[in-house]
XYZ file of C-alpha atoms in Angstrom:
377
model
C 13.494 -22.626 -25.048
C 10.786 -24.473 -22.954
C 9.237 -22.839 -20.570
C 10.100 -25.931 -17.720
C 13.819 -25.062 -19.044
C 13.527 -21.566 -18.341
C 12.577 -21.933 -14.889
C 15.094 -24.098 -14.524
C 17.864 -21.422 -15.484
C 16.107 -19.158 -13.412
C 15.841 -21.386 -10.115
C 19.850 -22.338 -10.664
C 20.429 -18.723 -10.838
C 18.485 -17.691 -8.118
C 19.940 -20.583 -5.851
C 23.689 -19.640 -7.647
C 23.352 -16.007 -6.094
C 21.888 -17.070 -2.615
C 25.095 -19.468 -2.212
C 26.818 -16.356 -3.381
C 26.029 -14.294 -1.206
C 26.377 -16.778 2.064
C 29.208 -15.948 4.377
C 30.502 -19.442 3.970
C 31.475 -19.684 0.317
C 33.175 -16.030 0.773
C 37.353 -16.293 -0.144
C 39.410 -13.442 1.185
C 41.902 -11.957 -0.942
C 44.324 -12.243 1.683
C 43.972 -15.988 2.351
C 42.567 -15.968 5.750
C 40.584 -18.811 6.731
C 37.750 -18.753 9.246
C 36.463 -22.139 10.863
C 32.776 -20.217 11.842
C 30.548 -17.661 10.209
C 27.742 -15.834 10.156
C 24.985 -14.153 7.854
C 23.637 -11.495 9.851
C 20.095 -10.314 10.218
C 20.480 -6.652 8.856
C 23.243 -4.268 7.011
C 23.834 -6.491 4.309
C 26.350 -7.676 7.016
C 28.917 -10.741 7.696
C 30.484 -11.776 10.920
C 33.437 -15.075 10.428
C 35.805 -15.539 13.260
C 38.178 -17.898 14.616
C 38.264 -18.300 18.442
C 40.869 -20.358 20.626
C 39.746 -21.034 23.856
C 42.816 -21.627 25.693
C 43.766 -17.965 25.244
C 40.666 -16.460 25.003
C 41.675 -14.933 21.782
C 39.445 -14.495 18.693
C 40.371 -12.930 14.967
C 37.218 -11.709 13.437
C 36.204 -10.618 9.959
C 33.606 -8.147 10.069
C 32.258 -7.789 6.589
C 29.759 -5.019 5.176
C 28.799 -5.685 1.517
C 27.309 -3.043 -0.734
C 28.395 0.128 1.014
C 29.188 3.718 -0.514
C 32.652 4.643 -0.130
C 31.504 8.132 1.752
C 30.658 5.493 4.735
C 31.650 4.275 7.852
C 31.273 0.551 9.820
C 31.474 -0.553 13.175
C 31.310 -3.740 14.389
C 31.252 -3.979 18.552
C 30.936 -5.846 21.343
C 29.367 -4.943 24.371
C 30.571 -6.716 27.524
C 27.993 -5.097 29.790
C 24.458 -5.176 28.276
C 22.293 -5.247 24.946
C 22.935 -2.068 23.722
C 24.940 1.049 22.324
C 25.944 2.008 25.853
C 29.064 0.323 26.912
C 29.954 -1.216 23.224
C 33.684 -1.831 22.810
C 33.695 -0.954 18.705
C 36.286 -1.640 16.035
C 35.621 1.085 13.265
C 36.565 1.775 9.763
C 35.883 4.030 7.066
C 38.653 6.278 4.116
C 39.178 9.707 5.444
C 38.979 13.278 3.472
C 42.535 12.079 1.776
C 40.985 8.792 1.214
C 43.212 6.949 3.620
C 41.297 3.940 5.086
C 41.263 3.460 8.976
C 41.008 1.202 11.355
C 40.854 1.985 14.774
C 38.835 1.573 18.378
C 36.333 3.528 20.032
C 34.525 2.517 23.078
C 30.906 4.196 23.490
C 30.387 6.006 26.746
C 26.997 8.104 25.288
C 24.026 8.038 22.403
C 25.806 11.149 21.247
C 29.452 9.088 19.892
C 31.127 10.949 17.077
C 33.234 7.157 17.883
C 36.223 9.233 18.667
C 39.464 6.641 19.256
C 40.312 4.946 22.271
C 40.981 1.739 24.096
C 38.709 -1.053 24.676
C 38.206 -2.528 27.834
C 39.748 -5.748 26.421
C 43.032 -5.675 24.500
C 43.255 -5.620 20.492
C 46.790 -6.513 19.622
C 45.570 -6.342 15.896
C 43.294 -3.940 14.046
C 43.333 -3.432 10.069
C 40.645 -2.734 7.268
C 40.123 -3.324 3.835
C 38.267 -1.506 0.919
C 36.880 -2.977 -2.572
C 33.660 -3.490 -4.723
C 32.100 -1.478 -2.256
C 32.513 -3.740 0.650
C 34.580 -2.701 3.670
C 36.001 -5.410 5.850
C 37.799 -5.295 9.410
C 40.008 -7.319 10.314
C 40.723 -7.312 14.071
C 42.676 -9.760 17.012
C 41.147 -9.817 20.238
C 41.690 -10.672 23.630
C 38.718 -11.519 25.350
C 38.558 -11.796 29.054
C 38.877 -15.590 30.758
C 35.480 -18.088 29.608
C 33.678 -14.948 27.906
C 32.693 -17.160 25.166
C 29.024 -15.648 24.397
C 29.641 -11.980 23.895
C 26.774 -9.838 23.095
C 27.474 -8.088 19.387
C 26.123 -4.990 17.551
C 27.344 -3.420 14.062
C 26.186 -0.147 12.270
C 27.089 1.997 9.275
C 26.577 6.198 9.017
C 27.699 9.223 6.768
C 31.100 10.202 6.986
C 31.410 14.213 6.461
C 34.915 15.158 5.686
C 37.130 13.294 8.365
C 33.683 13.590 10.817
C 31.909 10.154 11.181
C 27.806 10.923 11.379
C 25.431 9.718 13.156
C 23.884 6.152 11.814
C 20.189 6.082 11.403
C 17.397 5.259 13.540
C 14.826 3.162 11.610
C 14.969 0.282 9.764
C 17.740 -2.420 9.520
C 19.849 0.250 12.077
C 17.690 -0.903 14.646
C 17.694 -4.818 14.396
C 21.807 -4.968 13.960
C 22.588 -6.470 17.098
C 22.295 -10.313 18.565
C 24.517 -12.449 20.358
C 27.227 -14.465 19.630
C 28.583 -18.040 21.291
C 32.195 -17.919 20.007
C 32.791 -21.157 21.157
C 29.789 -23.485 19.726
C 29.073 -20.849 16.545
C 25.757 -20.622 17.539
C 23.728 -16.874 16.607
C 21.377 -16.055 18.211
C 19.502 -12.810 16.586
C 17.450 -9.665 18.342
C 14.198 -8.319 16.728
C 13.185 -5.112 16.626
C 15.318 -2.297 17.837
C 17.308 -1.503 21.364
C 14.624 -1.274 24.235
C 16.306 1.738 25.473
C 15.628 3.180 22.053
C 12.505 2.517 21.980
C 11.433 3.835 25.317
C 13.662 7.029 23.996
C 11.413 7.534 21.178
C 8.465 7.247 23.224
C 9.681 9.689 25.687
C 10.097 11.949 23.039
C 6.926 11.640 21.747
C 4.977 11.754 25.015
C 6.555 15.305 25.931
C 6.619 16.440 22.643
C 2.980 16.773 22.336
C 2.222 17.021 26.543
C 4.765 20.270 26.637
C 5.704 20.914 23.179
C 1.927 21.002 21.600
C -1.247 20.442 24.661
C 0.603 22.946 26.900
C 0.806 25.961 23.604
C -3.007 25.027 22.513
C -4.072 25.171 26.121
C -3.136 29.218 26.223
C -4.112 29.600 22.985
C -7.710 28.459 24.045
C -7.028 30.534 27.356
C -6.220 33.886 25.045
C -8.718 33.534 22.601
C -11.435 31.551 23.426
C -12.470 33.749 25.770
C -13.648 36.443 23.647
C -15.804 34.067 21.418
C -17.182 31.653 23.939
C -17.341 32.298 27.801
C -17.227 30.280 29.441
C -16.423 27.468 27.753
C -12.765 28.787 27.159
C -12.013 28.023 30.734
C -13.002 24.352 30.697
C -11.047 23.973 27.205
C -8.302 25.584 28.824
C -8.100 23.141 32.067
C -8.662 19.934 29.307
C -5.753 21.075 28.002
C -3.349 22.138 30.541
C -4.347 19.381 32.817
C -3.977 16.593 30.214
C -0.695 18.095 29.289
C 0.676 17.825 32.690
C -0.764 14.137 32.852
C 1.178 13.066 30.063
C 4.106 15.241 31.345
C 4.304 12.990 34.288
C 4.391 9.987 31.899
C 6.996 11.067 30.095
C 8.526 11.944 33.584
C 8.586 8.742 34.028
C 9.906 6.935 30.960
C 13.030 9.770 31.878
C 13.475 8.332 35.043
C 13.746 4.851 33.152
C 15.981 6.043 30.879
C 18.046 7.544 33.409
C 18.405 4.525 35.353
C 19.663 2.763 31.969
C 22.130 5.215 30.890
C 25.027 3.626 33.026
C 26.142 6.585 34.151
C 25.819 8.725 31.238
C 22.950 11.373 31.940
C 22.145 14.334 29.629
C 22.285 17.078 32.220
C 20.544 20.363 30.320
C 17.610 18.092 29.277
C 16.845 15.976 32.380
C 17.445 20.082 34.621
C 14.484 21.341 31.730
C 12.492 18.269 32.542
C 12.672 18.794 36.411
C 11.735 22.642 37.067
C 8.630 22.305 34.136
C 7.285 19.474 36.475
C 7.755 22.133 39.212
C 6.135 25.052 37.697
C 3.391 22.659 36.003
C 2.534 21.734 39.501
C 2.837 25.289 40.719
C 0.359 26.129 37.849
C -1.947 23.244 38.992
C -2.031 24.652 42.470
C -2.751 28.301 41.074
C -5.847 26.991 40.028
C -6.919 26.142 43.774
C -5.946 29.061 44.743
C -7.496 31.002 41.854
C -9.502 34.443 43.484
C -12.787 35.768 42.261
C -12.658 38.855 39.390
C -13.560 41.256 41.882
C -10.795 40.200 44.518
C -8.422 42.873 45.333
C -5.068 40.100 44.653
C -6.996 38.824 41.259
C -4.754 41.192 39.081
C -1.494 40.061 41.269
C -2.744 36.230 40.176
C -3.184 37.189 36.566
C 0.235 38.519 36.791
C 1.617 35.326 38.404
C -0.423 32.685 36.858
C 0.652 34.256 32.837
C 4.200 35.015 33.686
C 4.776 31.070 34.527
C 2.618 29.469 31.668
C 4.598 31.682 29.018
C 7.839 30.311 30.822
C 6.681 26.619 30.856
C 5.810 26.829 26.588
C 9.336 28.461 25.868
C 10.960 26.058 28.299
C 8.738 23.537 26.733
C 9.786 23.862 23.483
C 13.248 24.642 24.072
C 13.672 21.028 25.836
C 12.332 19.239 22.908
C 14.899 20.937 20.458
C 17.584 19.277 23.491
C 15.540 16.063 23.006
C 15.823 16.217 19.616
C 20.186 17.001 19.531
C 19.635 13.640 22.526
C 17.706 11.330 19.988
C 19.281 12.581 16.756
C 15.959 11.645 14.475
C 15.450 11.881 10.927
C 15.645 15.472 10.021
C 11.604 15.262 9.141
C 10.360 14.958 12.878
C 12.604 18.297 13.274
C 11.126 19.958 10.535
C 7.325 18.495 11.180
C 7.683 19.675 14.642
C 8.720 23.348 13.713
C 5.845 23.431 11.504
C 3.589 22.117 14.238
C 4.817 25.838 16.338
C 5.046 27.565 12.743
C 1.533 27.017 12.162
C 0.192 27.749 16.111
C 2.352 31.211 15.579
C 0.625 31.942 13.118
C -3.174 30.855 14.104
C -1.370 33.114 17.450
C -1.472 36.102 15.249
C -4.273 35.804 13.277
C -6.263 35.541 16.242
C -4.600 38.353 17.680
C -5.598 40.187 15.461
C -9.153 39.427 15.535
C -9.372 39.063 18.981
C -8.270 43.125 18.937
C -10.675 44.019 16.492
C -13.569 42.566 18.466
C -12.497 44.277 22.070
C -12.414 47.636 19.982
C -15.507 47.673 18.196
C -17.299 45.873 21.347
C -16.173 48.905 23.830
C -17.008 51.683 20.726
C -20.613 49.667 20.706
C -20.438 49.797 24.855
C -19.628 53.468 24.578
C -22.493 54.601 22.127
C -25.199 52.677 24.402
C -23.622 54.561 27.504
C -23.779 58.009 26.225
C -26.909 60.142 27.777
C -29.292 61.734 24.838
C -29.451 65.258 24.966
C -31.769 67.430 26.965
C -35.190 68.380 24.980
């Protein structure tokens, strides 16, 4: 074999498998014929569909190649905006008895197990389909009166016994949506992931280290520094705590953003958290001002007040992250990095706790022996 014949075979296969793979040489096993298609951007994914305009009604083919049978798929449309929020969704995956549904779920919050329920637009027909590891819906819609360019989104996530998990937030999960013009065929795809999702992940991260890791290191620094190096400690200490509450009121506002976004849907434990740390933050800021001299007769009342509420702002800190985190539903490594992140300051807590204790005592023993009077000659 020649080596020009070899590349030969090689570019015929290669070309054999692309043609393969395209959505328009694709037969059904049941016979159905589709006039338009589509290879979509991400999921491995396949959209064909037949549309007639003069009663709005469309039969789709939603097909996900090379998917685990543990899984489930979702293909949507969202009448309303560019998003998760408001998707009408046609879902499928093989229960615990490994029964194969078909069903639909509109999305009302980031948080969907994509429980069942009707669409805001009528689906006389709904059915899936199972083989080679490629799941398929079939569905009949009836789309509301010259909505011929729908906006469309599909996803895939772990199904846990009859449970359907949450899909994943990196990656191809983030790129699956576009739109669609059912009438001329024409795609049109979206990069990157959901602006909403984005400024959700930036949210998080902005509070996560403002509350979650500035506000902890700033009475840290307070606690300990001031043993070792006064009085630096108290200009560490306001870097910290004022930079924290800076970036507080960033993320403040991306949350306010997000809010406005939602539609409706609002995650009311979080967004409570968010509002009274802003309040005590600025309470602590105006402590500061009001901050009396170490000899004033109110200075231990302050120390009191001024402790009290930064100890309350780190727990209620770090307790609104964990919220953020059941909100954004991450990969289970930002969890796990950020309870290292406090696993590690605990412990640097304790160790210098320690220390810190050990000074005081043999400080006031040495303050003691230099006190004592020497005995009368």
């Amino acid at each position: 074999m020649t080596p020009s014949f070899f590349f030969i075979v090689i570019f015929f296969l290669l070309a054999s498998q692309s043609s393969a793979q395209s959505c328009k040489n694709y037969a059904f096993s049941n016979n159905n014929n589709y006039a338009a298609c589509n290879d979509l951007q991400a999921l491995n994914s396949y959209l064909h569909w037949n549309y007639d305009e003069a009663t709005s009604t469309v039969e789709i083919a939603y097909r996900r190649a090379g998917i685990e049978p543990k899984r489930w798929v979702a293909w949507a449309i969202n009448p309303t905006a560019k998003g998760m929020i408001g998707a009408q969704s046609l879902v499928a995956y093989r229960n615990a008895s490994g029964i194969l549904r078909a069903y639909t779920s509109p999305v009302t919050t980031y948080r969907t197990r994509l429980q069942e329920g009707n669409l805001s637009f009528q689906v006389p027909k709904i059915s899936a389909d199972f083989s080679n590891n490629e799941m398929i819906i079939f569905a009949t819609i009836v789309l509301p009166k010259n909505m011929t360019k729908v906006n469309h989104l599909w996803q895939d996530g772990p199904v846990i016994g009859d449970h359907l998990g949450m899909h994943a937030l990196s990656g191809d999960h983030v790129r699956s949506m576009g739109t669609v013009d059912l009438l001329s065929g024409k795609v049109v795809t979206t990069k990157g992931g959901s602006p909403n999702l984005r400024f959700k992940q930036v949210h998080g991260l902005i509070n996560a280290v403002s509350w979650g890791f500035l506000m902890p290191m700033g009475a840290i620094t307070a606690r300990y520094m001031k043993v070792f190096a006064d009085p630096a400690w108290f200009y560490a200490h306001i870097i910290f705590q004022t930079s924290a509450y800076a970036l507080g009121i960033a993320g403040a506002v991306t949350g306010i953003y997000l809010g406005g976004k939602s539609h409706g849907v609002q995650h009311q434990t979080h967004r409570k958290i968010g509002i009274v740390l802003l309040v005590l933050g600025f309470l602590q800021l105006l402590a500061l001002k009001l901050r009396p001299s170490k000899e004033h007769k109110y200075r231990l009342w302050w120390n009191i007040y001024h402790h009290s509420l930064g100890y309350t702002i780190i727990v209620l800190s770090i307790i609104n992250i964990f919220e953020g985190f059941n909100i954004l539903n991450p990969v289970k490594t930002w969890r796990l990095l950020y309870a290292s992140i406090l696993i590690v300051l605990g412990a640097i807590a304790v160790v210098l706790e320690v220390l810190t204790w050990f000074v005081v005592i043999r400080r006031k023993r040495e303050t003691r022996k230099t006190t004592v009077p020497a005995p009368a000659a």
